[in-house]
Short mmCIF file of C-alpha atoms in Angstrom, two decimals:
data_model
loop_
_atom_site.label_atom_id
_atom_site.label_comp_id
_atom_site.label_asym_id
_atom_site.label_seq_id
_atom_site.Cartn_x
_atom_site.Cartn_y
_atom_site.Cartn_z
CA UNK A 879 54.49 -37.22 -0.80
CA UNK A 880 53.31 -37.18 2.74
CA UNK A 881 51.69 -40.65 3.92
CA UNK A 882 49.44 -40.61 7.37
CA UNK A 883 47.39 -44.29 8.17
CA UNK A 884 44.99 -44.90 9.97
CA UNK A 885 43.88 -47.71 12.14
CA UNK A 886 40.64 -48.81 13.64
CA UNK A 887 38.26 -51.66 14.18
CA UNK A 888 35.74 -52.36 11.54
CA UNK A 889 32.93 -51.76 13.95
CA UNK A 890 34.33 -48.01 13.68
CA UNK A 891 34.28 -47.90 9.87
CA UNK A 892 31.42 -45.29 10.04
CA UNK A 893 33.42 -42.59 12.01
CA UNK A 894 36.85 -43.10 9.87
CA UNK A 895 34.46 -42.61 6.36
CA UNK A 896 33.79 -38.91 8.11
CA UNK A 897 37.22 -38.56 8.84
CA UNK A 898 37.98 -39.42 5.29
CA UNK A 899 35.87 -36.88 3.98
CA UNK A 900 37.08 -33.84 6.42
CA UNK A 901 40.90 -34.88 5.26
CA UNK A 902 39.79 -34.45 1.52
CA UNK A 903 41.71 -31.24 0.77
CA UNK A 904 44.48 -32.65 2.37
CA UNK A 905 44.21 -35.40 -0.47
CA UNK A 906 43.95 -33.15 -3.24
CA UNK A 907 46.65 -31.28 -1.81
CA UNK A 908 48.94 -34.86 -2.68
CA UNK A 909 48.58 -36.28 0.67
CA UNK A 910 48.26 -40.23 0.64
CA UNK A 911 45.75 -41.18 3.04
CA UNK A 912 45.97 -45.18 3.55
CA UNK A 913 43.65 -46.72 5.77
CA UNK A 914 43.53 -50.58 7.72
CA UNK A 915 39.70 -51.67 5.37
CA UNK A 916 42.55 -50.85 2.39
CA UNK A 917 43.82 -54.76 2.72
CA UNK A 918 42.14 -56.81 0.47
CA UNK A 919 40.41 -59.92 1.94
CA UNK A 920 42.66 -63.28 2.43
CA UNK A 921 46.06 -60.51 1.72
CA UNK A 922 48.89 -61.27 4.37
CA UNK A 923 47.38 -58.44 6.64
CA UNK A 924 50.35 -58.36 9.29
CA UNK A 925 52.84 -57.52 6.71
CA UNK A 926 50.59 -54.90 4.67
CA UNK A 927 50.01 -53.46 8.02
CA UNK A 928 53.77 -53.43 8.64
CA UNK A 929 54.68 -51.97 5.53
CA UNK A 930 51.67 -49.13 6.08
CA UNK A 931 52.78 -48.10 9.13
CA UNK A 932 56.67 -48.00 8.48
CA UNK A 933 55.73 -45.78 5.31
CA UNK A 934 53.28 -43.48 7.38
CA UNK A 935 54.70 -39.74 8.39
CA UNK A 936 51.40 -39.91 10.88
CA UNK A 937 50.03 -42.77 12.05
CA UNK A 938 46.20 -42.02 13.52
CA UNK A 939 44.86 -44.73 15.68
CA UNK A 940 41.21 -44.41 16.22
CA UNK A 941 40.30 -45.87 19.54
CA UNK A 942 37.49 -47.78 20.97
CA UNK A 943 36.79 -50.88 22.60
CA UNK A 944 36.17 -52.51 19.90
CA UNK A 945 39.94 -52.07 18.54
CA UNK A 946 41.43 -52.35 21.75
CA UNK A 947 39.90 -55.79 22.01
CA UNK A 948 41.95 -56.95 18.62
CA UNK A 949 45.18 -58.63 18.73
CA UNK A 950 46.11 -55.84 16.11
CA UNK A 951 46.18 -53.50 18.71
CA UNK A 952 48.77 -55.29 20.81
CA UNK A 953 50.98 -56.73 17.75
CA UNK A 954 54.44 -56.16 16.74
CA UNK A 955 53.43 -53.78 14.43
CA UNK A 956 52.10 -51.23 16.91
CA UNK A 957 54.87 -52.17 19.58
CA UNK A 958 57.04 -51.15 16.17
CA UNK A 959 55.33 -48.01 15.86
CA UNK A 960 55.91 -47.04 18.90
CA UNK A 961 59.62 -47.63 19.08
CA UNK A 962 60.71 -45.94 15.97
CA UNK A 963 60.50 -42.08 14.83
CA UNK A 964 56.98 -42.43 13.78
CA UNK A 965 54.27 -40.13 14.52
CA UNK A 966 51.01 -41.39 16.47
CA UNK A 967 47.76 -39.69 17.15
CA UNK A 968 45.55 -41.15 18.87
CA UNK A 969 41.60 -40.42 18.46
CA UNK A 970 39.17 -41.58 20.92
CA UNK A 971 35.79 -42.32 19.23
CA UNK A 972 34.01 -44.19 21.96
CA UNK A 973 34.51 -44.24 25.53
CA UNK A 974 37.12 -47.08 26.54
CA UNK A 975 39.85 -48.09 28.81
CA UNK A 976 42.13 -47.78 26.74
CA UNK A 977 44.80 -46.28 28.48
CA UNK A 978 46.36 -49.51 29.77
CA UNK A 979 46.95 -49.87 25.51
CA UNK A 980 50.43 -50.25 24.07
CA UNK A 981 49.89 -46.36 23.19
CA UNK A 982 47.84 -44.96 26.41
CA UNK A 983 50.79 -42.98 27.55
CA UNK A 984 49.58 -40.82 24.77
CA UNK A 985 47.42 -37.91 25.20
CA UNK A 986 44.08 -37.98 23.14
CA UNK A 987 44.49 -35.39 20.76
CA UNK A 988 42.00 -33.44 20.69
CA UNK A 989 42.26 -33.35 25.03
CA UNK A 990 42.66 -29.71 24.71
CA UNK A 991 39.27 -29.29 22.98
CA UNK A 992 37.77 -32.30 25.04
CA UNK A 993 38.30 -35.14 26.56
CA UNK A 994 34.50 -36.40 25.42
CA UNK A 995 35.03 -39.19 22.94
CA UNK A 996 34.29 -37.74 19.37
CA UNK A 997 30.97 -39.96 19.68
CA UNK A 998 29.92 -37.75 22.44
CA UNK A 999 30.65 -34.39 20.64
CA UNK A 1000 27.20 -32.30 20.11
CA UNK A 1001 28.45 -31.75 16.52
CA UNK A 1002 31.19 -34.40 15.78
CA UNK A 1003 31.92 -32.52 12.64
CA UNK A 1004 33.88 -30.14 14.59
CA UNK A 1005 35.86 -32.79 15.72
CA UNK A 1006 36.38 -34.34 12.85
CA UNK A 1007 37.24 -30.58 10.93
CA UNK A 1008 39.85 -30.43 14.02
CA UNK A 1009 41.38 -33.36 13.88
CA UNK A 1010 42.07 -32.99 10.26
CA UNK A 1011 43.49 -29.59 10.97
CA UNK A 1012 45.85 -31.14 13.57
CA UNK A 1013 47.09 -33.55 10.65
CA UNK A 1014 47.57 -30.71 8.81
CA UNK A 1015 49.57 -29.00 11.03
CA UNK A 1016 51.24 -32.16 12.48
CA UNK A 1017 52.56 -33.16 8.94
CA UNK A 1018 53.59 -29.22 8.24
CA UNK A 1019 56.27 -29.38 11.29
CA UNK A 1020 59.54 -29.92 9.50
CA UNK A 1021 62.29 -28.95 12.35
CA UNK A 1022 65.08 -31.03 10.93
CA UNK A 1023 67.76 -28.94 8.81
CA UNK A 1024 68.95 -30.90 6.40
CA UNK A 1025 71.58 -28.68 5.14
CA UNK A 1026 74.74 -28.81 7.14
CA UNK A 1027 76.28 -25.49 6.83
CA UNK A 1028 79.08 -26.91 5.35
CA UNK A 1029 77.41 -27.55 1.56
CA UNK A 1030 75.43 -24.04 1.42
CA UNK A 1031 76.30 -23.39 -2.13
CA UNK A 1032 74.02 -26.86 -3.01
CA UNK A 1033 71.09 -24.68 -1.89
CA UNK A 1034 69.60 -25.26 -5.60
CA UNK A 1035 67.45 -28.30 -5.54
CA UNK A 1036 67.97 -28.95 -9.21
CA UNK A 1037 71.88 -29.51 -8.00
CA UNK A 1038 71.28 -31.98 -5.40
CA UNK A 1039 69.23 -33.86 -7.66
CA UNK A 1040 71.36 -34.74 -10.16
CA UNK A 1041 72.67 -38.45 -10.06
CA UNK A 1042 75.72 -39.48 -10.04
CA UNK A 1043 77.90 -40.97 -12.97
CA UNK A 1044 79.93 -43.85 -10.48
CA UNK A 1045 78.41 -43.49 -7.24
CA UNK A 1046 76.03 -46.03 -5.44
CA UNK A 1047 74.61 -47.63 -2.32
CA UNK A 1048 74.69 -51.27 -1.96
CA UNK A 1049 71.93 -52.25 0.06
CA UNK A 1050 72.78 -55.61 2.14
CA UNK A 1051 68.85 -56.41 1.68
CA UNK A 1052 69.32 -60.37 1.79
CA UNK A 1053 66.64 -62.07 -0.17
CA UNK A 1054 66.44 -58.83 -2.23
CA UNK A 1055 69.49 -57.18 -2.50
CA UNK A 1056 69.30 -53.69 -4.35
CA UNK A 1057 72.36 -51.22 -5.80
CA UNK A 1058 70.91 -47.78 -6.06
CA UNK A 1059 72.47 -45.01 -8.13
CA UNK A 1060 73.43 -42.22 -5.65
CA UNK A 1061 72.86 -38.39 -6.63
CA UNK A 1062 74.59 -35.80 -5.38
CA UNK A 1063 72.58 -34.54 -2.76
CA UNK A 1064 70.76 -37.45 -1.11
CA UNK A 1065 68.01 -37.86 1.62
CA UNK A 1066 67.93 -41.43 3.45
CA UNK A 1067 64.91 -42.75 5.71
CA UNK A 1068 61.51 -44.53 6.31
CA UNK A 1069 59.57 -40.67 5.20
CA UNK A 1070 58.64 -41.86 1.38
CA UNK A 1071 60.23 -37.85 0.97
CA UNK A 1072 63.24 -39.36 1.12
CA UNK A 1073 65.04 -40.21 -2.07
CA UNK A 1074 65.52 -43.69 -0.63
CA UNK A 1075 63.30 -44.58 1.26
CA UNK A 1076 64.37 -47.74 3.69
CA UNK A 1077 60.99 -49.42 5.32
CA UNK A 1078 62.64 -50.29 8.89
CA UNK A 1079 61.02 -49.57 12.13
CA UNK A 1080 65.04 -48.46 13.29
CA UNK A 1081 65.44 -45.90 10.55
CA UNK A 1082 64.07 -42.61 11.32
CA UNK A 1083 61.38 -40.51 9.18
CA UNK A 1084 64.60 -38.84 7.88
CA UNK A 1085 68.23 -40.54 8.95
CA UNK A 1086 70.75 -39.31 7.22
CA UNK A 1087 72.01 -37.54 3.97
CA UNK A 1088 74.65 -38.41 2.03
CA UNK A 1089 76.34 -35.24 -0.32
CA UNK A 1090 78.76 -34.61 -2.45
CA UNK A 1091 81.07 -32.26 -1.93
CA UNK A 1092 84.28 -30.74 -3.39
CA UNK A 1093 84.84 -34.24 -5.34
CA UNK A 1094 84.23 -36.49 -2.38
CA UNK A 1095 81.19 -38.32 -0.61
CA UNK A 1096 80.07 -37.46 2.85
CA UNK A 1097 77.49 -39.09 5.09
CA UNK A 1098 76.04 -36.65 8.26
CA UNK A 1099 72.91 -37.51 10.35
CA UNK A 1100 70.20 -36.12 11.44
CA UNK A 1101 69.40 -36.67 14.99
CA UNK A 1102 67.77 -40.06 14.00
CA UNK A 1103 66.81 -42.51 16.93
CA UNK A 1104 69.31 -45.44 16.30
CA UNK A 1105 72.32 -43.33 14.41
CA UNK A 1106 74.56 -44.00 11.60
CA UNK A 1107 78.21 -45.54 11.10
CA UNK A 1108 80.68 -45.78 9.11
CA UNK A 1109 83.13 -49.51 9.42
CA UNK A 1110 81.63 -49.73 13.20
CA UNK A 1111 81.90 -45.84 14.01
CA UNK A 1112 79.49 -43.52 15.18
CA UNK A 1113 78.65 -40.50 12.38
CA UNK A 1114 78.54 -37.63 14.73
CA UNK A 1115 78.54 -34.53 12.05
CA UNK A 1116 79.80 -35.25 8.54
CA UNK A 1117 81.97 -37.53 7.60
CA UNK A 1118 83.80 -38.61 4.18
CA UNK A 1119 83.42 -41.88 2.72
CA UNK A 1120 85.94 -44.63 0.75
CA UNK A 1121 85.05 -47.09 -1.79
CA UNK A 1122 83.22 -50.11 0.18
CA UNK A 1123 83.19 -48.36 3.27
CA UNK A 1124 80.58 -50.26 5.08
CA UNK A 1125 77.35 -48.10 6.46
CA UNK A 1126 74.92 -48.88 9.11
CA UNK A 1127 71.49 -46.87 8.48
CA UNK A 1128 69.95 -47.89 12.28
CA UNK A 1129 69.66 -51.73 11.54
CA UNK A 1130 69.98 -51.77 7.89
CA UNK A 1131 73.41 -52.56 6.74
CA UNK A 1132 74.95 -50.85 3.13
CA UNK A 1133 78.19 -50.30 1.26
CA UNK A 1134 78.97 -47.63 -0.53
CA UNK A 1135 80.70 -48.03 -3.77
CA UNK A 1136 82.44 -46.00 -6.68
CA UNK A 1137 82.22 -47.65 -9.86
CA UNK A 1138 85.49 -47.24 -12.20
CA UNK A 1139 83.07 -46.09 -14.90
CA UNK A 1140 79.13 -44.88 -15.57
CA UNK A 1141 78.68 -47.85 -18.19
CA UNK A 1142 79.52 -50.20 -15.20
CA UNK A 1143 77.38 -48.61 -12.54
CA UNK A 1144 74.24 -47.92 -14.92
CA UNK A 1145 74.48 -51.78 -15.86
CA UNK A 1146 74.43 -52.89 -12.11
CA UNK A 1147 72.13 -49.81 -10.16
CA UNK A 1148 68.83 -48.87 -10.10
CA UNK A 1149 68.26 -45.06 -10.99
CA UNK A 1150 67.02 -42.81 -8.61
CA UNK A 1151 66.49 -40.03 -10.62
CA UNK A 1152 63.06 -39.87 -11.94
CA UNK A 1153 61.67 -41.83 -8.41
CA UNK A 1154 62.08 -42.72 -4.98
CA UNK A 1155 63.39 -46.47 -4.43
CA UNK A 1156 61.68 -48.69 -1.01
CA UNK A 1157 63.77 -50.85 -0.13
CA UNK A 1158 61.74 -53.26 2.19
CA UNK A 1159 63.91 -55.22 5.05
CA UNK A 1160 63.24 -58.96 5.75
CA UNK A 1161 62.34 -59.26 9.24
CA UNK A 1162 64.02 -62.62 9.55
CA UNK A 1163 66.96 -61.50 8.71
CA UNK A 1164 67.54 -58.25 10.30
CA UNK A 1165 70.92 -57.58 12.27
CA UNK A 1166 70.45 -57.09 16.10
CA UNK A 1167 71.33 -53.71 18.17
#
């Protein structure tokens, strides 16, 4: 499932509630569409608004001077955004400075239509019917190949999704540690596509996979910001992995572990068969580099 968010000040409310309407079929189509007036009242809004935006394939910021006047718009969270893999459009709906904002390096997207705010649009349904076409689009672009061509003959989904009898990855997730049942063909990353899904701002939309292949385990990444290693060493194509080899997914540290037998492992891991698994990071406790 692909997740986009959206930000904006309440005093903007009005023009998102278009927006939601015009990204309808894009809803019905399976897309998640999670927006900031989501949070429930007296909720711990920093880290809902963490979590949102670390789960969002597109993040849309909808810009005025109203939310450029909010501390949101200068927190972490945003600053976070920015730094990792994650996908921002940004949607001027009023006139504003707002290119001395965290995100003003960014071009207004619909700049090549016009650079009117959408407020100032004759019919702002056509903005709004463009913008949601530009999601569309935006979410559509899939240029990673996640199929080394290596492991061509697991080209049958149905393969790569079968778990694992001993297989697992340990992740080293502190306060809430987690052992998750590896398959055979595995996707890693912050994209909730991924069949773990790892809610980092240093772990890409998709990291890395990790395959089996001709009886052994191998780990290969994909282009992702902040890499991948293996006991300290950089993963530069594919390589194999031991019993409690220790992995580095950005800033999230794992193990991965064979398990002498499937009563073992299924008594200690979580499944990842019938679901994808978030595994949330504490903040307070996250490695450095």
């Amino acid at each position: 499932m692909y997740r986009v968010g959206i930000l904006y000040a309440p005093a903007d409310e009005p023009y998102m509630l278009q927006l939601h309407k015009h990204l309808t079929p894009l809803i019905r189509d399976g897309v998640d569409v999670w927006h900031a007036g989501q949070i429930a009242p007296g909720s711990d809004r920093s880290a809902e608004l963490r979590a949102a935006i670390h789960r969002a394939d597109i993040l849309l910021v909808l810009v005025s001077a109203d939310y450029i006047s909010t501390n949101e718009c200068y927190s972490n969270e945003i600053y976070g955004a920015l730094a990792s893999h994650t996908k921002i459009l940004v949607a001027v709906v009023r006139s504003c400075d707002w290119r001395h904002a965290p995100f003003g390096h960014l071009p207004h997207v619909l700049h090549k239509e016009s650079d009117n705010p959408i407020s100032a649009w004759t019919n702002p349904d056509d903005a709004w019917a463009k913008l949601a076409a530009i999601i569309r689009s935006t979410l559509e672009e899939d240029t990673t190949d996640l199929t080394p061509p290596f492991i061509d003959k697991y080209d049958n989904r149905s393969e790569r999704c079968r778990p694992h009898e001993r297989a697992a990855l340990e992740i080293a997730n502190h306060k809430r540690p987690s052992t998750i049942q590896l398959r055979e063909f595995n996707t890693i990353g912050r994209s909730s596509r991924s069949n773990i899904t790892l809610i980092h701002p240093s772990v890409s939309r998709l990291h890395c996979i990790i395959f089996l292949h001709e009886g052994g385990f191998f780990v290969h990444d994909l282009r992702s910001r902040h890499g991948t290693t293996i006991n300290g060493r950089k993963v530069k194509l594919a390589d194999g992995l031991r019993h409690r080899d220790h992995l580095r997914i950005g800033n999230v540290e794992a193990r991965f572990l064979i398990f002498n037998d499937q009563s073992t492992l299924s008594a200690t891991a979580q499944s990842t068969h019938e679901s994808s698994i978030e595994v949330v990071w504490d903040d307070e406790t996250q490695p450095s580099g």
